[in-house]
Amino acid sequence: MSVSVAVAGATGRLGSLVCQVVEEHPDFELVARLDSGSGPEEGAEARILVDVSHPDASPAIVARALERGQRVIVGTSGWSADRLAELEDRLAGLPGSGAIVVPNFSLGSVLGTTLARIAAPYFDAIEVVEAHHPKKVDSPSGTAVRTAELMAEARDGREVEAPFAEQPARGQLVAGIPVHSLRLAGVVAKQEVRFGGPGEVLTVTHDTHSNEAYRAGIRAALEAADAARGLTVGLDRVLGIAVPGDGA
């Protein structure tokens, strides 16, 4: 029997692709396409709710779905470390529930973040530059925020060198790391993490040229959702991509 899926944010760029992936997958059935005009109980019949809506709407959508006993996949930006901690606390009070939060469904992006996390302890100067299409409503991107947080975690409390960080042109500090956001026509998504050291610069770059890059990650998250328990953050966790010194 197919697993029923509802998609919140179904009319957006990513939401439309999620709907396509669900419809093409033999093990899943799309039962609801939800948008900003949908009522709070629409999609309640689905086993899995995929939230790719708006950062402001996402927490309430996820909370309702979990209270109904649905498995949840979150692909919406804006889930910072503080918001994830709140979600983890909510899940702790709902035994048997599960949520997968995916800042980026692209395999290349996930590997880029993993490489940046590995490099972070070896350089004291680190900056992130991310670029997206002009219709992306939030900045910095969820991927950039997650990358900065993971790099800071890998440094085990050692501060990053960020001179003149109080100047607006130096970007927004995320976990102590400057993040610069560009919103440009002609861009789908791009992230550069630049590491500076004596006499050298290392750059980890990932370019997304079309939404096709997200298909494999969406499928992987769908296939993992029904068995998910508690909070899973990142496609790397879903795919089992290990980082040295990490328990993944």
Short mmCIF file of C-alpha atoms in Angstrom, two decimals:
data_model
loop_
_atom_site.label_atom_id
_atom_site.label_comp_id
_atom_site.label_asym_id
_atom_site.label_seq_id
_atom_site.Cartn_x
_atom_site.Cartn_y
_atom_site.Cartn_z
CA MET A 1 0.00 0.00 0.00
CA SER A 2 1.30 3.47 -0.91
CA VAL A 3 2.26 5.91 1.84
CA SER A 4 0.15 9.06 1.71
CA VAL A 5 1.93 12.43 1.49
CA ALA A 6 0.77 16.04 1.84
CA VAL A 7 2.98 18.93 0.70
CA ALA A 8 2.77 22.35 2.36
CA GLY A 9 4.05 25.06 0.04
CA ALA A 10 3.12 22.98 -2.99
CA THR A 11 2.87 25.95 -5.36
CA GLY A 12 6.45 27.16 -4.79
CA ARG A 13 9.56 26.19 -6.75
CA LEU A 14 10.65 23.47 -4.37
CA GLY A 15 7.11 22.45 -3.49
CA SER A 16 6.24 21.80 -7.13
CA LEU A 17 9.30 19.57 -7.45
CA VAL A 18 8.44 17.68 -4.24
CA CYS A 19 4.98 16.99 -5.64
CA GLN A 20 6.51 15.63 -8.86
CA VAL A 21 8.90 13.36 -6.94
CA VAL A 22 6.06 12.00 -4.79
CA GLU A 23 3.85 11.35 -7.82
CA GLU A 24 6.67 9.56 -9.66
CA HIS A 25 7.60 7.33 -6.71
CA PRO A 26 5.78 3.97 -6.71
CA ASP A 27 5.68 3.76 -2.91
CA PHE A 28 4.04 7.13 -2.24
CA GLU A 29 0.73 8.82 -3.05
CA LEU A 30 0.22 12.60 -3.12
CA VAL A 31 -3.07 13.28 -1.32
CA ALA A 32 -2.90 17.04 -0.67
CA ARG A 33 -1.27 20.10 -2.21
CA LEU A 34 -1.34 22.83 0.43
CA ASP A 35 -0.71 26.56 0.02
CA SER A 36 -1.24 29.75 2.01
CA GLY A 37 -5.01 29.52 1.43
CA SER A 38 -5.36 25.99 2.82
CA GLY A 39 -7.13 25.40 6.12
CA PRO A 40 -5.21 24.09 9.15
CA GLU A 41 -6.80 20.63 8.92
CA GLU A 42 -6.24 20.11 5.20
CA GLY A 43 -3.78 17.31 4.58
CA ALA A 44 -4.49 15.74 7.99
CA GLU A 45 -5.18 12.37 6.34
CA ALA A 46 -1.59 12.05 5.09
CA ARG A 47 0.95 9.80 6.79
CA ILE A 48 3.82 12.17 5.89
CA LEU A 49 3.74 15.97 5.68
CA VAL A 50 6.49 17.68 3.68
CA ASP A 51 6.83 21.33 4.67
CA VAL A 52 8.49 23.56 2.08
CA SER A 53 6.41 26.63 2.84
CA HIS A 54 7.58 29.97 4.32
CA PRO A 55 9.95 30.52 7.27
CA ASP A 56 7.26 32.38 9.22
CA ALA A 57 4.58 29.73 8.65
CA SER A 58 6.74 26.64 9.00
CA PRO A 59 6.86 26.21 12.83
CA ALA A 60 3.06 26.19 13.17
CA ILE A 61 2.65 23.81 10.23
CA VAL A 62 5.18 21.41 11.69
CA ALA A 63 3.71 21.61 15.20
CA ARG A 64 0.19 20.78 13.94
CA ALA A 65 1.45 17.87 11.89
CA LEU A 66 3.36 16.36 14.82
CA GLU A 67 0.38 16.72 17.15
CA ARG A 68 -1.68 14.79 14.58
CA GLY A 69 0.87 11.99 14.61
CA GLN A 70 2.25 12.66 11.12
CA ARG A 71 5.85 12.10 10.15
CA VAL A 72 7.36 15.41 9.03
CA ILE A 73 10.02 16.42 6.51
CA VAL A 74 11.04 20.09 6.72
CA GLY A 75 12.73 21.70 3.74
CA THR A 76 11.84 25.28 4.66
CA SER A 77 14.63 27.74 5.48
CA GLY A 78 14.84 29.50 8.82
CA TRP A 79 15.37 26.51 11.11
CA SER A 80 18.27 27.87 13.17
CA ALA A 81 19.92 26.03 16.05
CA ASP A 82 17.50 27.66 18.54
CA ARG A 83 14.45 26.67 16.51
CA LEU A 84 15.78 23.13 16.10
CA ALA A 85 16.26 22.89 19.88
CA GLU A 86 12.61 23.83 20.39
CA LEU A 87 11.56 21.20 17.85
CA GLU A 88 13.67 18.56 19.59
CA ASP A 89 11.98 19.40 22.90
CA ARG A 90 8.55 19.08 21.26
CA LEU A 91 9.45 15.69 19.79
CA ALA A 92 10.66 14.48 23.19
CA GLY A 93 7.12 14.97 24.46
CA LEU A 94 5.64 12.97 21.58
CA PRO A 95 6.99 9.42 21.90
CA GLY A 96 7.30 7.62 18.58
CA SER A 97 7.14 10.84 16.55
CA GLY A 98 9.79 11.85 14.02
CA ALA A 99 10.92 14.84 11.99
CA ILE A 100 13.63 15.19 9.36
CA VAL A 101 14.91 18.74 8.77
CA VAL A 102 16.81 19.14 5.50
CA PRO A 103 18.46 22.54 4.94
CA ASN A 104 19.38 21.47 1.39
CA PHE A 105 18.23 18.44 -0.62
CA SER A 106 21.24 18.57 -2.96
CA LEU A 107 23.83 15.83 -2.53
CA GLY A 108 26.61 18.16 -3.72
CA SER A 109 25.62 20.83 -1.21
CA VAL A 110 25.60 18.31 1.63
CA LEU A 111 29.06 17.08 0.67
CA GLY A 112 30.28 20.69 0.40
CA THR A 113 29.09 21.42 3.93
CA THR A 114 30.72 18.21 5.15
CA LEU A 115 34.05 19.22 3.59
CA ALA A 116 33.75 22.69 5.12
CA ARG A 117 33.11 21.15 8.52
CA ILE A 118 36.25 19.02 8.17
CA ALA A 119 38.38 22.05 7.17
CA ALA A 120 37.01 24.43 9.83
CA PRO A 121 39.36 23.48 12.70
CA TYR A 122 42.45 24.15 10.58
CA PHE A 123 41.81 27.80 9.60
CA ASP A 124 41.05 30.79 11.81
CA ALA A 125 39.70 33.05 9.04
CA ILE A 126 36.41 31.72 7.62
CA GLU A 127 33.70 33.48 5.62
CA VAL A 128 30.64 32.24 3.72
CA VAL A 129 29.21 33.78 0.53
CA GLU A 130 25.84 32.44 -0.62
CA ALA A 131 23.83 33.48 -3.67
CA HIS A 132 20.25 32.65 -4.64
CA HIS A 133 17.55 33.72 -7.07
CA PRO A 134 15.81 37.07 -6.33
CA LYS A 135 12.57 35.43 -5.11
CA LYS A 136 14.18 33.74 -2.11
CA VAL A 137 12.59 35.55 0.82
CA ASP A 138 15.09 34.80 3.58
CA SER A 139 18.76 35.53 4.06
CA PRO A 140 21.13 34.11 5.00
CA SER A 141 19.99 30.86 3.47
CA GLY A 142 19.21 27.90 5.70
CA THR A 143 22.13 26.05 4.14
CA ALA A 144 24.56 28.85 4.97
CA VAL A 145 23.29 29.07 8.54
CA ARG A 146 23.62 25.32 9.02
CA THR A 147 27.11 25.31 7.45
CA ALA A 148 28.28 28.12 9.76
CA GLU A 149 26.83 26.41 12.83
CA LEU A 150 28.47 23.08 11.99
CA MET A 151 31.83 24.75 11.35
CA ALA A 152 31.65 26.60 14.66
CA GLU A 153 30.79 23.33 16.40
CA ALA A 154 33.78 21.62 14.76
CA ARG A 155 36.08 24.35 16.14
CA ASP A 156 35.12 23.35 19.68
CA GLY A 157 34.76 26.89 21.05
CA ARG A 158 37.69 28.52 19.21
CA GLU A 159 36.58 31.85 17.81
CA VAL A 160 36.90 32.70 14.12
CA GLU A 161 38.93 35.77 13.14
CA ALA A 162 36.33 38.28 11.88
CA PRO A 163 37.87 41.77 11.96
CA PHE A 164 35.52 44.79 11.81
CA ALA A 165 32.52 42.46 12.10
CA GLU A 166 30.44 45.36 13.47
CA GLN A 167 30.43 46.99 10.03
CA PRO A 168 27.25 46.08 8.05
CA ALA A 169 29.24 45.47 4.88
CA ARG A 170 31.07 42.62 6.64
CA GLY A 171 27.97 40.45 6.51
CA GLN A 172 25.85 38.84 9.22
CA LEU A 173 27.59 36.88 11.95
CA VAL A 174 26.23 33.35 12.26
CA ALA A 175 27.87 31.39 15.08
CA GLY A 176 30.68 33.95 14.89
CA ILE A 177 31.28 33.46 11.14
CA PRO A 178 30.54 36.25 8.61
CA VAL A 179 27.91 35.22 6.06
CA HIS A 180 27.27 37.33 2.94
CA SER A 181 24.05 36.92 0.94
CA LEU A 182 23.50 37.78 -2.72
CA ARG A 183 20.12 37.73 -4.49
CA LEU A 184 20.65 37.81 -8.25
CA ALA A 185 18.74 37.07 -11.42
CA GLY A 186 20.31 34.17 -13.30
CA VAL A 187 21.29 32.32 -10.12
CA VAL A 188 19.60 29.21 -8.73
CA ALA A 189 21.83 28.62 -5.71
CA LYS A 190 25.53 28.89 -4.92
CA GLN A 191 27.61 28.70 -1.77
CA GLU A 192 31.29 29.42 -1.21
CA VAL A 193 33.07 28.80 2.07
CA ARG A 194 36.43 30.54 2.10
CA PHE A 195 39.18 29.61 4.54
CA GLY A 196 42.19 31.91 4.94
CA GLY A 197 45.54 30.89 6.34
CA PRO A 198 49.13 32.13 6.15
CA GLY A 199 49.98 32.31 2.45
CA GLU A 200 46.88 30.39 1.22
CA VAL A 201 43.13 30.37 0.73
CA LEU A 202 40.97 27.27 0.48
CA THR A 203 37.52 27.62 -1.14
CA VAL A 204 34.77 25.01 -1.01
CA THR A 205 32.22 25.88 -3.70
CA HIS A 206 28.93 24.33 -4.68
CA ASP A 207 26.77 25.48 -7.62
CA THR A 208 23.17 24.41 -8.21
CA HIS A 209 22.26 24.88 -11.87
CA SER A 210 18.67 23.62 -11.71
CA ASN A 211 16.15 22.15 -9.28
CA GLU A 212 16.94 18.72 -10.69
CA ALA A 213 19.78 18.66 -8.15
CA TYR A 214 17.22 18.22 -5.37
CA ARG A 215 15.39 15.13 -6.68
CA ALA A 216 17.65 12.46 -5.18
CA GLY A 217 17.65 14.12 -1.76
CA ILE A 218 13.87 14.48 -1.73
CA ARG A 219 13.48 10.79 -2.56
CA ALA A 220 15.94 9.80 0.16
CA ALA A 221 14.11 11.89 2.78
CA LEU A 222 10.74 10.45 1.78
CA GLU A 223 12.05 6.90 2.02
CA ALA A 224 13.53 7.59 5.48
CA ALA A 225 10.59 9.53 6.94
CA ASP A 226 8.32 6.70 8.05
CA ALA A 227 11.04 5.09 10.15
CA ALA A 228 12.34 8.39 11.59
CA ARG A 229 12.17 8.82 15.35
CA GLY A 230 13.04 12.01 17.17
CA LEU A 231 14.90 14.76 15.30
CA THR A 232 17.15 14.13 12.29
CA VAL A 233 18.92 17.20 10.90
CA GLY A 234 20.60 17.19 7.51
CA LEU A 235 20.60 15.02 4.42
CA ASP A 236 24.02 13.77 5.55
CA ARG A 237 22.31 12.01 8.45
CA VAL A 238 19.70 10.53 6.14
CA LEU A 239 22.37 9.24 3.75
CA GLY A 240 24.81 8.15 6.46
CA ILE A 241 27.60 10.48 5.37
CA ALA A 242 30.14 10.36 8.20
CA VAL A 243 32.43 13.15 9.38
CA PRO A 244 35.71 12.18 11.11
CA GLY A 245 35.17 12.37 14.85
CA ASP A 246 31.39 12.46 14.44
CA GLY A 247 28.96 9.75 15.40
CA ALA A 248 27.12 9.77 12.05
#
